[in-house]
Amino acid sequence: MRLWKISSFVAFIAYAGVSIVFLFPILRHPFSTLFDPYDGLFITWTMDWVIRAFTTVPTLLFHAPIFSPYRYALTFSDPMFTGALLALPFVLLTHQPIIASTINLFLATMFTAWFSFLFLNIHLGDAKAAFLGGLYAGFSVTHLHYLGHLHTYMVQFIPLGMYAWMRFAREEKLRWLILLAVCFFAQVINSPFTGYVFIGVLSIFLFEKKSRSMMKKYWKKIGVIAFVTLGITALIYLPYIYSAKLYNSYRTIRDAAHFSLSIDELFDKQRISMLAVVIFLWSAHIFIGKKRWKDSFLCGTIIVACAGMVLALGPALKFQTKTVKIPFPISFPIPLPYAVLYEIAPGFRAFRTPSRWLVLTHFSLAILLAYMTHGMSRRRWIMLAVVLSATFYLESQQLRHTGRFSPTPPPVYTWLQQMRYTSVAHVPTYLYTMGSFGQKEVERMVYSLDGVP
């Protein structure tokens, strides 16, 4: 146990250091720098509004001051409740909205890696292999691709949930089940999409005999905790359900197809690491060549990795951005499983970008990497750790396009704050057709919260 604590502490320090290196462009200007001046700034605005509403007038939470006169404007995007709560003390202390993004980027990067390490270390009993798996989970290009999209980037509670289940399976103590429920809740109230990813990653345990026996043995406790957790989640999302019916808001299946990947884009260098192919081939060698098909957890991990790639292809098969159609007897697209989920799974019609399901593959690859390096000699491990770190850093350079934002509102917003009971400011919102003016309008949204509500 002492050795486990020491290795966990060393891994924590190492991941924190690597996170500082990777995120240095924003950490040196934490109040004014973002990786995405458009979506990143809008997400910052969302967290800023949630913090202000939480700490002043909670009844206004879902009625964000945009898209006037429409109600429930917060429901037009992800709630970001978890991100807002994590950043709340920093925003209240500094009165700077951008710090919410900076803090959450750092926490998500470091803890995605460290929580993955904790899970893999307890699962494999090999700290060296677990460290490499955590390195992949936190710093591979698949994760860093979403630096500007915090609602997708903040997935640190998924590996913590896996760790909680492993501890429950070993110790059979209720507190680990409760921690698992808290992890799911933290993911789903930040973004419903990551709630689905949470379920997808943890479905790996369904392939494991011991986990299935634990589910059967404690099905009542699991059922009660799941019922309470899902019930509270449903209550929180009631305004979203009401808003969707009120405005008939959903994304068409054509929209989902547009934002899905072509089959030739699966291994695009900006979405998945160049090492992913090596990991897949290496894991196939272990699975087939070393006759590891009896390892149900490894089998489940490979299946979930493939499932993530299939879901990233969206509702219909595409090649070079063009829909592949069956020519005979009629021209018809080749449907994929996402099309079924679009029709039957709650919330799927609101998801814009099926390509983000690569996050499911991302976590599976981290697990596979740890499996492949299990029992590796120290010399080879050091060489591989250096190669991984260098590769991830070089790959990250193509993604780190930062934008600066003035943290001090122009004087007109101070004047509006003083006159807010006798004046109304109509603030446009960002549209794709605005081009470079889009960033300016999102900046105005952030400034407009000065003194609100």
PDB file of C-alpha atoms in Angstrom, residues 83-367:
ATOM      1  CA  GLY A  83     -17.032  23.443 -14.734  1.00  0.00           C
ATOM      2  CA  ALA A  84     -18.751  26.430 -13.146  1.00  0.00           C
ATOM      3  CA  LEU A  85     -18.675  24.869  -9.673  1.00  0.00           C
ATOM      4  CA  LEU A  86     -14.984  23.952  -9.959  1.00  0.00           C
ATOM      5  CA  ALA A  87     -14.089  27.463 -11.083  1.00  0.00           C
ATOM      6  CA  LEU A  88     -16.465  29.309  -8.745  1.00  0.00           C
ATOM      7  CA  PRO A  89     -13.966  30.208  -5.959  1.00  0.00           C
ATOM      8  CA  PHE A  90     -11.392  31.423  -8.494  1.00  0.00           C
ATOM      9  CA  VAL A  91     -13.890  33.593 -10.377  1.00  0.00           C
ATOM     10  CA  LEU A  92     -15.296  35.080  -7.164  1.00  0.00           C
ATOM     11  CA  LEU A  93     -11.784  35.812  -5.924  1.00  0.00           C
ATOM     12  CA  THR A  94     -10.439  37.391  -9.123  1.00  0.00           C
ATOM     13  CA  HIS A  95     -13.647  38.646 -10.801  1.00  0.00           C
ATOM     14  CA  GLN A  96     -12.170  37.467 -14.113  1.00  0.00           C
ATOM     15  CA  PRO A  97     -14.337  35.143 -16.266  1.00  0.00           C
ATOM     16  CA  ILE A  98     -11.455  33.699 -18.336  1.00  0.00           C
ATOM     17  CA  ILE A  99      -9.928  32.108 -15.225  1.00  0.00           C
ATOM     18  CA  ALA A 100     -12.839  29.641 -15.276  1.00  0.00           C
ATOM     19  CA  SER A 101     -11.610  28.269 -18.595  1.00  0.00           C
ATOM     20  CA  THR A 102      -7.954  28.261 -17.516  1.00  0.00           C
ATOM     21  CA  ILE A 103      -8.619  26.410 -14.265  1.00  0.00           C
ATOM     22  CA  ASN A 104     -10.839  23.805 -15.894  1.00  0.00           C
ATOM     23  CA  LEU A 105      -8.394  23.153 -18.724  1.00  0.00           C
ATOM     24  CA  PHE A 106      -5.601  22.528 -16.229  1.00  0.00           C
ATOM     25  CA  LEU A 107      -7.718  20.345 -13.937  1.00  0.00           C
ATOM     26  CA  ALA A 108      -9.162  18.336 -16.824  1.00  0.00           C
ATOM     27  CA  THR A 109      -5.735  17.704 -18.356  1.00  0.00           C
ATOM     28  CA  MET A 110      -3.973  16.709 -15.157  1.00  0.00           C
ATOM     29  CA  PHE A 111      -6.755  14.683 -13.559  1.00  0.00           C
ATOM     30  CA  THR A 112      -7.746  12.834 -16.729  1.00  0.00           C
ATOM     31  CA  ALA A 113      -4.191  11.516 -16.755  1.00  0.00           C
ATOM     32  CA  TRP A 114      -3.917  10.902 -13.005  1.00  0.00           C
ATOM     33  CA  PHE A 115      -7.314   9.262 -12.520  1.00  0.00           C
ATOM     34  CA  SER A 116      -6.534   7.006 -15.499  1.00  0.00           C
ATOM     35  CA  PHE A 117      -3.280   6.093 -13.767  1.00  0.00           C
ATOM     36  CA  LEU A 118      -5.099   5.241 -10.530  1.00  0.00           C
ATOM     37  CA  PHE A 119      -7.530   2.966 -12.348  1.00  0.00           C
ATOM     38  CA  LEU A 120      -4.926   1.229 -14.502  1.00  0.00           C
ATOM     39  CA  ASN A 121      -2.534   0.804 -11.582  1.00  0.00           C
ATOM     40  CA  ILE A 122      -5.119  -0.951  -9.449  1.00  0.00           C
ATOM     41  CA  HIS A 123      -6.347  -2.998 -12.414  1.00  0.00           C
ATOM     42  CA  LEU A 124      -2.971  -4.174 -13.715  1.00  0.00           C
ATOM     43  CA  GLY A 125      -0.792  -3.784 -10.626  1.00  0.00           C
ATOM     44  CA  ASP A 126       1.913  -2.203 -12.787  1.00  0.00           C
ATOM     45  CA  ALA A 127       2.667   1.462 -12.083  1.00  0.00           C
ATOM     46  CA  LYS A 128       4.920   1.851 -15.140  1.00  0.00           C
ATOM     47  CA  ALA A 129       2.283   0.591 -17.560  1.00  0.00           C
ATOM     48  CA  ALA A 130      -0.399   2.616 -15.773  1.00  0.00           C
ATOM     49  CA  PHE A 131       1.697   5.773 -16.128  1.00  0.00           C
ATOM     50  CA  LEU A 132       1.921   5.364 -19.905  1.00  0.00           C
ATOM     51  CA  GLY A 133      -1.817   4.721 -20.109  1.00  0.00           C
ATOM     52  CA  GLY A 134      -2.469   7.872 -18.098  1.00  0.00           C
ATOM     53  CA  LEU A 135      -0.058   9.802 -20.310  1.00  0.00           C
ATOM     54  CA  TYR A 136      -2.058   8.773 -23.363  1.00  0.00           C
ATOM     55  CA  ALA A 137      -5.399   9.564 -21.723  1.00  0.00           C
ATOM     56  CA  GLY A 138      -4.369  13.063 -20.711  1.00  0.00           C
ATOM     57  CA  PHE A 139      -2.067  14.246 -23.477  1.00  0.00           C
ATOM     58  CA  SER A 140      -2.799  12.448 -26.734  1.00  0.00           C
ATOM     59  CA  VAL A 141      -4.013  14.527 -29.665  1.00  0.00           C
ATOM     60  CA  THR A 142      -7.533  13.055 -29.388  1.00  0.00           C
ATOM     61  CA  HIS A 143      -7.968  14.675 -25.988  1.00  0.00           C
ATOM     62  CA  LEU A 144      -6.105  17.880 -26.815  1.00  0.00           C
ATOM     63  CA  HIS A 145      -8.169  18.286 -29.993  1.00  0.00           C
ATOM     64  CA  TYR A 146     -10.968  19.584 -27.760  1.00  0.00           C
ATOM     65  CA  LEU A 147      -8.963  22.208 -25.873  1.00  0.00           C
ATOM     66  CA  GLY A 148     -11.389  24.828 -27.152  1.00  0.00           C
ATOM     67  CA  HIS A 149     -14.453  22.738 -26.306  1.00  0.00           C
ATOM     68  CA  LEU A 150     -14.445  22.285 -22.543  1.00  0.00           C
ATOM     69  CA  HIS A 151     -17.759  20.424 -22.552  1.00  0.00           C
ATOM     70  CA  THR A 152     -15.981  17.608 -24.433  1.00  0.00           C
ATOM     71  CA  TYR A 153     -12.524  18.107 -22.913  1.00  0.00           C
ATOM     72  CA  MET A 154     -13.660  17.730 -19.292  1.00  0.00           C
ATOM     73  CA  VAL A 155     -13.794  13.931 -19.041  1.00  0.00           C
ATOM     74  CA  GLN A 156     -11.692  13.437 -15.908  1.00  0.00           C
ATOM     75  CA  PHE A 157     -14.541  11.861 -13.954  1.00  0.00           C
ATOM     76  CA  ILE A 158     -14.762   8.916 -16.371  1.00  0.00           C
ATOM     77  CA  PRO A 159     -11.490   7.234 -15.286  1.00  0.00           C
ATOM     78  CA  LEU A 160     -12.287   8.146 -11.673  1.00  0.00           C
ATOM     79  CA  GLY A 161     -15.580   6.290 -12.092  1.00  0.00           C
ATOM     80  CA  MET A 162     -13.701   3.257 -13.408  1.00  0.00           C
ATOM     81  CA  TYR A 163     -11.384   3.440 -10.402  1.00  0.00           C
ATOM     82  CA  ALA A 164     -14.390   3.619  -8.072  1.00  0.00           C
ATOM     83  CA  TRP A 165     -15.921   0.496  -9.629  1.00  0.00           C
ATOM     84  CA  MET A 166     -12.648  -1.426  -9.329  1.00  0.00           C
ATOM     85  CA  ARG A 167     -12.414  -0.511  -5.643  1.00  0.00           C
ATOM     86  CA  PHE A 168     -16.023  -1.564  -5.122  1.00  0.00           C
ATOM     87  CA  ALA A 169     -15.421  -4.895  -6.878  1.00  0.00           C
ATOM     88  CA  ARG A 170     -12.480  -5.566  -4.558  1.00  0.00           C
ATOM     89  CA  GLU A 171     -13.714  -4.172  -1.252  1.00  0.00           C
ATOM     90  CA  GLU A 172     -17.513  -4.371  -1.673  1.00  0.00           C
ATOM     91  CA  LYS A 173     -17.999  -1.098   0.212  1.00  0.00           C
ATOM     92  CA  LEU A 174     -20.943   1.157  -0.513  1.00  0.00           C
ATOM     93  CA  ARG A 175     -18.898   4.366  -0.552  1.00  0.00           C
ATOM     94  CA  TRP A 176     -17.270   3.341  -3.829  1.00  0.00           C
ATOM     95  CA  LEU A 177     -20.660   2.902  -5.480  1.00  0.00           C
ATOM     96  CA  ILE A 178     -21.627   6.357  -4.247  1.00  0.00           C
ATOM     97  CA  LEU A 179     -18.396   7.788  -5.674  1.00  0.00           C
ATOM     98  CA  LEU A 180     -19.208   6.115  -8.997  1.00  0.00           C
ATOM     99  CA  ALA A 181     -22.626   7.779  -9.008  1.00  0.00           C
ATOM    100  CA  VAL A 182     -21.095  11.161  -8.139  1.00  0.00           C
ATOM    101  CA  CYS A 183     -18.639  10.797 -11.036  1.00  0.00           C
ATOM    102  CA  PHE A 184     -21.432  10.087 -13.499  1.00  0.00           C
ATOM    103  CA  PHE A 185     -23.460  12.975 -12.125  1.00  0.00           C
ATOM    104  CA  ALA A 186     -20.493  15.348 -12.449  1.00  0.00           C
ATOM    105  CA  GLN A 187     -20.045  14.352 -16.087  1.00  0.00           C
ATOM    106  CA  VAL A 188     -23.676  14.482 -17.145  1.00  0.00           C
ATOM    107  CA  ILE A 189     -24.524  17.873 -15.579  1.00  0.00           C
ATOM    108  CA  ASN A 190     -21.542  19.361 -17.365  1.00  0.00           C
ATOM    109  CA  SER A 191     -22.496  17.910 -20.740  1.00  0.00           C
ATOM    110  CA  PRO A 192     -25.010  15.152 -21.518  1.00  0.00           C
ATOM    111  CA  PHE A 193     -22.708  13.856 -24.248  1.00  0.00           C
ATOM    112  CA  THR A 194     -19.939  13.029 -21.761  1.00  0.00           C
ATOM    113  CA  GLY A 195     -22.559  11.265 -19.655  1.00  0.00           C
ATOM    114  CA  TYR A 196     -23.090   8.889 -22.564  1.00  0.00           C
ATOM    115  CA  VAL A 197     -19.326   8.501 -22.992  1.00  0.00           C
ATOM    116  CA  PHE A 198     -19.130   7.640 -19.273  1.00  0.00           C
ATOM    117  CA  ILE A 199     -21.663   4.838 -19.797  1.00  0.00           C
ATOM    118  CA  GLY A 200     -19.858   3.669 -22.932  1.00  0.00           C
ATOM    119  CA  VAL A 201     -16.443   3.417 -21.279  1.00  0.00           C
ATOM    120  CA  LEU A 202     -17.763   1.702 -18.162  1.00  0.00           C
ATOM    121  CA  SER A 203     -19.629  -0.811 -20.336  1.00  0.00           C
ATOM    122  CA  ILE A 204     -16.230  -2.508 -20.690  1.00  0.00           C
ATOM    123  CA  PHE A 205     -16.867  -4.003 -17.242  1.00  0.00           C
ATOM    124  CA  LEU A 206     -19.916  -5.822 -18.621  1.00  0.00           C
ATOM    125  CA  PHE A 207     -17.509  -8.160 -20.408  1.00  0.00           C
ATOM    126  CA  GLU A 208     -15.765  -9.047 -17.146  1.00  0.00           C
ATOM    127  CA  LYS A 209     -17.135 -12.027 -15.249  1.00  0.00           C
ATOM    128  CA  LYS A 210     -16.272 -10.677 -11.798  1.00  0.00           C
ATOM    129  CA  SER A 211     -17.985  -7.361 -12.501  1.00  0.00           C
ATOM    130  CA  ARG A 212     -21.102  -9.127 -13.753  1.00  0.00           C
ATOM    131  CA  SER A 213     -21.222 -11.249 -10.610  1.00  0.00           C
ATOM    132  CA  MET A 214     -20.883  -8.106  -8.464  1.00  0.00           C
ATOM    133  CA  MET A 215     -23.743  -6.481 -10.358  1.00  0.00           C
ATOM    134  CA  LYS A 216     -25.861  -9.567  -9.772  1.00  0.00           C
ATOM    135  CA  LYS A 217     -24.946  -9.739  -6.079  1.00  0.00           C
ATOM    136  CA  TYR A 218     -25.599  -6.055  -5.334  1.00  0.00           C
ATOM    137  CA  TRP A 219     -28.286  -5.333  -7.920  1.00  0.00           C
ATOM    138  CA  LYS A 220     -30.625  -3.793  -5.345  1.00  0.00           C
ATOM    139  CA  LYS A 221     -28.087  -1.264  -4.055  1.00  0.00           C
ATOM    140  CA  ILE A 222     -26.919  -0.510  -7.582  1.00  0.00           C
ATOM    141  CA  GLY A 223     -30.524  -0.090  -8.700  1.00  0.00           C
ATOM    142  CA  VAL A 224     -31.411   2.309  -5.875  1.00  0.00           C
ATOM    143  CA  ILE A 225     -28.305   4.461  -6.395  1.00  0.00           C
ATOM    144  CA  ALA A 226     -28.856   4.492 -10.167  1.00  0.00           C
ATOM    145  CA  PHE A 227     -32.533   5.418  -9.727  1.00  0.00           C
ATOM    146  CA  VAL A 228     -31.716   8.320  -7.396  1.00  0.00           C
ATOM    147  CA  THR A 229     -28.860   9.573  -9.599  1.00  0.00           C
ATOM    148  CA  LEU A 230     -30.854   9.395 -12.826  1.00  0.00           C
ATOM    149  CA  GLY A 231     -33.879  10.916 -11.096  1.00  0.00           C
ATOM    150  CA  ILE A 232     -31.922  13.970  -9.935  1.00  0.00           C
ATOM    151  CA  THR A 233     -30.342  14.241 -13.384  1.00  0.00           C
ATOM    152  CA  ALA A 234     -33.769  14.173 -15.031  1.00  0.00           C
ATOM    153  CA  LEU A 235     -35.002  16.955 -12.727  1.00  0.00           C
ATOM    154  CA  ILE A 236     -32.022  19.127 -13.670  1.00  0.00           C
ATOM    155  CA  TYR A 237     -32.667  18.549 -17.363  1.00  0.00           C
ATOM    156  CA  LEU A 238     -36.408  19.206 -17.193  1.00  0.00           C
ATOM    157  CA  PRO A 239     -35.895  22.790 -18.468  1.00  0.00           C
ATOM    158  CA  TYR A 240     -33.999  21.332 -21.424  1.00  0.00           C
ATOM    159  CA  ILE A 241     -36.855  18.964 -22.201  1.00  0.00           C
ATOM    160  CA  TYR A 242     -39.398  21.762 -21.858  1.00  0.00           C
ATOM    161  CA  SER A 243     -37.312  24.079 -24.040  1.00  0.00           C
ATOM    162  CA  ALA A 244     -36.922  21.427 -26.747  1.00  0.00           C
ATOM    163  CA  LYS A 245     -40.691  21.001 -26.915  1.00  0.00           C
ATOM    164  CA  LEU A 246     -41.362  24.741 -26.690  1.00  0.00           C
ATOM    165  CA  TYR A 247     -39.066  25.651 -29.576  1.00  0.00           C
ATOM    166  CA  ASN A 248     -39.146  22.291 -31.381  1.00  0.00           C
ATOM    167  CA  SER A 249     -35.375  22.403 -31.180  1.00  0.00           C
ATOM    168  CA  TYR A 250     -33.393  19.471 -32.474  1.00  0.00           C
ATOM    169  CA  ARG A 251     -30.743  18.788 -35.068  1.00  0.00           C
ATOM    170  CA  THR A 252     -31.745  16.962 -38.209  1.00  0.00           C
ATOM    171  CA  ILE A 253     -30.099  13.689 -39.115  1.00  0.00           C
ATOM    172  CA  ARG A 254     -28.561  15.501 -42.104  1.00  0.00           C
ATOM    173  CA  ASP A 255     -26.891  17.852 -39.638  1.00  0.00           C
ATOM    174  CA  ALA A 256     -25.505  14.869 -37.721  1.00  0.00           C
ATOM    175  CA  ALA A 257     -24.213  13.369 -40.970  1.00  0.00           C
ATOM    176  CA  HIS A 258     -22.526  16.647 -41.903  1.00  0.00           C
ATOM    177  CA  PHE A 259     -20.548  16.760 -38.627  1.00  0.00           C
ATOM    178  CA  SER A 260     -19.565  13.083 -38.698  1.00  0.00           C
ATOM    179  CA  LEU A 261     -16.307  11.662 -40.021  1.00  0.00           C
ATOM    180  CA  SER A 262     -15.649  10.026 -43.347  1.00  0.00           C
ATOM    181  CA  ILE A 263     -14.098   6.605 -42.983  1.00  0.00           C
ATOM    182  CA  ASP A 264     -10.830   7.972 -44.405  1.00  0.00           C
ATOM    183  CA  GLU A 265     -10.781  10.661 -41.671  1.00  0.00           C
ATOM    184  CA  LEU A 266     -10.734   8.245 -38.735  1.00  0.00           C
ATOM    185  CA  PHE A 267      -6.975   8.495 -38.352  1.00  0.00           C
ATOM    186  CA  ASP A 268      -6.651  12.166 -39.187  1.00  0.00           C
ATOM    187  CA  LYS A 269      -3.540  13.521 -37.451  1.00  0.00           C
ATOM    188  CA  GLN A 270      -5.545  16.276 -35.739  1.00  0.00           C
ATOM    189  CA  ARG A 271      -8.033  13.824 -34.233  1.00  0.00           C
ATOM    190  CA  ILE A 272      -6.168  10.697 -33.275  1.00  0.00           C
ATOM    191  CA  SER A 273      -2.500  10.115 -32.520  1.00  0.00           C
ATOM    192  CA  MET A 274      -0.218   8.644 -35.167  1.00  0.00           C
ATOM    193  CA  LEU A 275       0.583   6.024 -32.537  1.00  0.00           C
ATOM    194  CA  ALA A 276      -3.038   4.798 -32.542  1.00  0.00           C
ATOM    195  CA  VAL A 277      -2.422   2.432 -35.470  1.00  0.00           C
ATOM    196  CA  VAL A 278       0.615   1.013 -33.670  1.00  0.00           C
ATOM    197  CA  ILE A 279      -1.450   0.506 -30.521  1.00  0.00           C
ATOM    198  CA  PHE A 280      -4.216  -1.253 -32.467  1.00  0.00           C
ATOM    199  CA  LEU A 281      -1.788  -3.568 -34.273  1.00  0.00           C
ATOM    200  CA  TRP A 282       0.166  -4.260 -31.083  1.00  0.00           C
ATOM    201  CA  SER A 283      -3.013  -5.049 -29.155  1.00  0.00           C
ATOM    202  CA  ALA A 284      -4.156  -7.342 -31.988  1.00  0.00           C
ATOM    203  CA  HIS A 285      -0.839  -9.194 -31.699  1.00  0.00           C
ATOM    204  CA  ILE A 286      -1.332  -9.602 -27.955  1.00  0.00           C
ATOM    205  CA  PHE A 287      -4.978 -10.582 -28.386  1.00  0.00           C
ATOM    206  CA  ILE A 288      -4.431 -13.133 -31.168  1.00  0.00           C
ATOM    207  CA  GLY A 289      -0.741 -14.041 -31.170  1.00  0.00           C
ATOM    208  CA  LYS A 290      -0.498 -14.513 -27.412  1.00  0.00           C
ATOM    209  CA  LYS A 291      -3.969 -16.072 -27.188  1.00  0.00           C
ATOM    210  CA  ARG A 292      -5.386 -13.449 -24.844  1.00  0.00           C
ATOM    211  CA  TRP A 293      -8.952 -13.748 -26.151  1.00  0.00           C
ATOM    212  CA  LYS A 294      -9.908 -15.273 -22.804  1.00  0.00           C
ATOM    213  CA  ASP A 295      -9.128 -11.927 -21.166  1.00  0.00           C
ATOM    214  CA  SER A 296     -12.681 -10.595 -21.201  1.00  0.00           C
ATOM    215  CA  PHE A 297     -11.694  -7.074 -20.128  1.00  0.00           C
ATOM    216  CA  LEU A 298      -9.196  -6.780 -22.986  1.00  0.00           C
ATOM    217  CA  CYS A 299     -11.808  -8.118 -25.385  1.00  0.00           C
ATOM    218  CA  GLY A 300     -14.362  -5.590 -24.133  1.00  0.00           C
ATOM    219  CA  THR A 301     -11.855  -2.751 -24.466  1.00  0.00           C
ATOM    220  CA  ILE A 302     -11.204  -3.585 -28.124  1.00  0.00           C
ATOM    221  CA  ILE A 303     -14.946  -3.793 -28.821  1.00  0.00           C
ATOM    222  CA  VAL A 304     -15.608  -0.413 -27.179  1.00  0.00           C
ATOM    223  CA  ALA A 305     -12.699   1.131 -29.114  1.00  0.00           C
ATOM    224  CA  CYS A 306     -14.248  -0.059 -32.368  1.00  0.00           C
ATOM    225  CA  ALA A 307     -17.701   1.112 -31.238  1.00  0.00           C
ATOM    226  CA  GLY A 308     -16.356   4.626 -30.689  1.00  0.00           C
ATOM    227  CA  MET A 309     -14.983   4.745 -34.227  1.00  0.00           C
ATOM    228  CA  VAL A 310     -18.228   3.450 -35.726  1.00  0.00           C
ATOM    229  CA  LEU A 311     -20.282   6.055 -33.829  1.00  0.00           C
ATOM    230  CA  ALA A 312     -17.869   8.786 -34.972  1.00  0.00           C
ATOM    231  CA  LEU A 313     -18.860   7.924 -38.555  1.00  0.00           C
ATOM    232  CA  GLY A 314     -22.354   9.206 -37.833  1.00  0.00           C
ATOM    233  CA  PRO A 315     -25.681   7.957 -39.232  1.00  0.00           C
ATOM    234  CA  ALA A 316     -24.426   7.004 -42.712  1.00  0.00           C
ATOM    235  CA  LEU A 317     -21.160   5.818 -44.213  1.00  0.00           C
ATOM    236  CA  LYS A 318     -19.079   8.507 -45.939  1.00  0.00           C
ATOM    237  CA  PHE A 319     -15.850   8.466 -47.922  1.00  0.00           C
ATOM    238  CA  GLN A 320     -13.918  11.657 -48.657  1.00  0.00           C
ATOM    239  CA  THR A 321     -16.848  13.635 -47.158  1.00  0.00           C
ATOM    240  CA  LYS A 322     -19.296  12.109 -49.670  1.00  0.00           C
ATOM    241  CA  THR A 323     -22.101   9.769 -48.604  1.00  0.00           C
ATOM    242  CA  VAL A 324     -21.561   6.215 -49.855  1.00  0.00           C
ATOM    243  CA  LYS A 325     -24.766   4.901 -51.419  1.00  0.00           C
ATOM    244  CA  ILE A 326     -25.983   1.477 -52.462  1.00  0.00           C
ATOM    245  CA  PRO A 327     -26.444   1.780 -56.253  1.00  0.00           C
ATOM    246  CA  PHE A 328     -28.911  -1.085 -56.726  1.00  0.00           C
ATOM    247  CA  PRO A 329     -31.891  -1.399 -56.755  1.00  0.00           C
ATOM    248  CA  ILE A 330     -32.186   2.234 -55.563  1.00  0.00           C
ATOM    249  CA  SER A 331     -29.606   4.803 -54.552  1.00  0.00           C
ATOM    250  CA  PHE A 332     -29.672   4.591 -50.755  1.00  0.00           C
ATOM    251  CA  PRO A 333     -27.136   5.594 -48.054  1.00  0.00           C
ATOM    252  CA  ILE A 334     -25.496   2.827 -46.048  1.00  0.00           C
ATOM    253  CA  PRO A 335     -26.973   3.277 -42.541  1.00  0.00           C
ATOM    254  CA  LEU A 336     -24.832   2.963 -39.416  1.00  0.00           C
ATOM    255  CA  PRO A 337     -25.759   2.317 -35.729  1.00  0.00           C
ATOM    256  CA  TYR A 338     -25.762   6.050 -34.961  1.00  0.00           C
ATOM    257  CA  ALA A 339     -28.939   6.377 -37.046  1.00  0.00           C
ATOM    258  CA  VAL A 340     -30.756   4.027 -34.645  1.00  0.00           C
ATOM    259  CA  LEU A 341     -29.492   5.863 -31.557  1.00  0.00           C
ATOM    260  CA  TYR A 342     -30.558   9.157 -33.139  1.00  0.00           C
ATOM    261  CA  GLU A 343     -34.132   7.856 -33.156  1.00  0.00           C
ATOM    262  CA  ILE A 344     -34.333   6.094 -29.796  1.00  0.00           C
ATOM    263  CA  ALA A 345     -31.685   7.461 -27.372  1.00  0.00           C
ATOM    264  CA  PRO A 346     -32.703  10.503 -25.269  1.00  0.00           C
ATOM    265  CA  GLY A 347     -30.743  13.600 -26.212  1.00  0.00           C
ATOM    266  CA  PHE A 348     -29.110  12.223 -29.349  1.00  0.00           C
ATOM    267  CA  ARG A 349     -31.092  14.567 -31.569  1.00  0.00           C
ATOM    268  CA  ALA A 350     -29.459  17.488 -29.778  1.00  0.00           C
ATOM    269  CA  PHE A 351     -25.876  16.302 -30.351  1.00  0.00           C
ATOM    270  CA  ARG A 352     -24.227  18.244 -33.141  1.00  0.00           C
ATOM    271  CA  THR A 353     -20.971  16.396 -33.730  1.00  0.00           C
ATOM    272  CA  PRO A 354     -20.873  12.567 -33.894  1.00  0.00           C
ATOM    273  CA  SER A 355     -17.120  12.744 -34.567  1.00  0.00           C
ATOM    274  CA  ARG A 356     -16.646  13.426 -30.841  1.00  0.00           C
ATOM    275  CA  TRP A 357     -17.379   9.771 -30.133  1.00  0.00           C
ATOM    276  CA  LEU A 358     -13.683   9.227 -30.806  1.00  0.00           C
ATOM    277  CA  VAL A 359     -13.322  10.122 -27.117  1.00  0.00           C
ATOM    278  CA  LEU A 360     -14.698   6.629 -26.441  1.00  0.00           C
ATOM    279  CA  THR A 361     -11.954   5.145 -28.607  1.00  0.00           C
ATOM    280  CA  HIS A 362      -9.437   7.434 -26.922  1.00  0.00           C
ATOM    281  CA  PHE A 363      -9.991   5.953 -23.454  1.00  0.00           C
ATOM    282  CA  SER A 364      -9.952   2.427 -24.871  1.00  0.00           C
ATOM    283  CA  LEU A 365      -6.587   3.086 -26.515  1.00  0.00           C
ATOM    284  CA  ALA A 366      -5.192   4.330 -23.206  1.00  0.00           C
ATOM    285  CA  ILE A 367      -6.218   1.040 -21.599  1.00  0.00           C
TER     286      ILE A 367
END
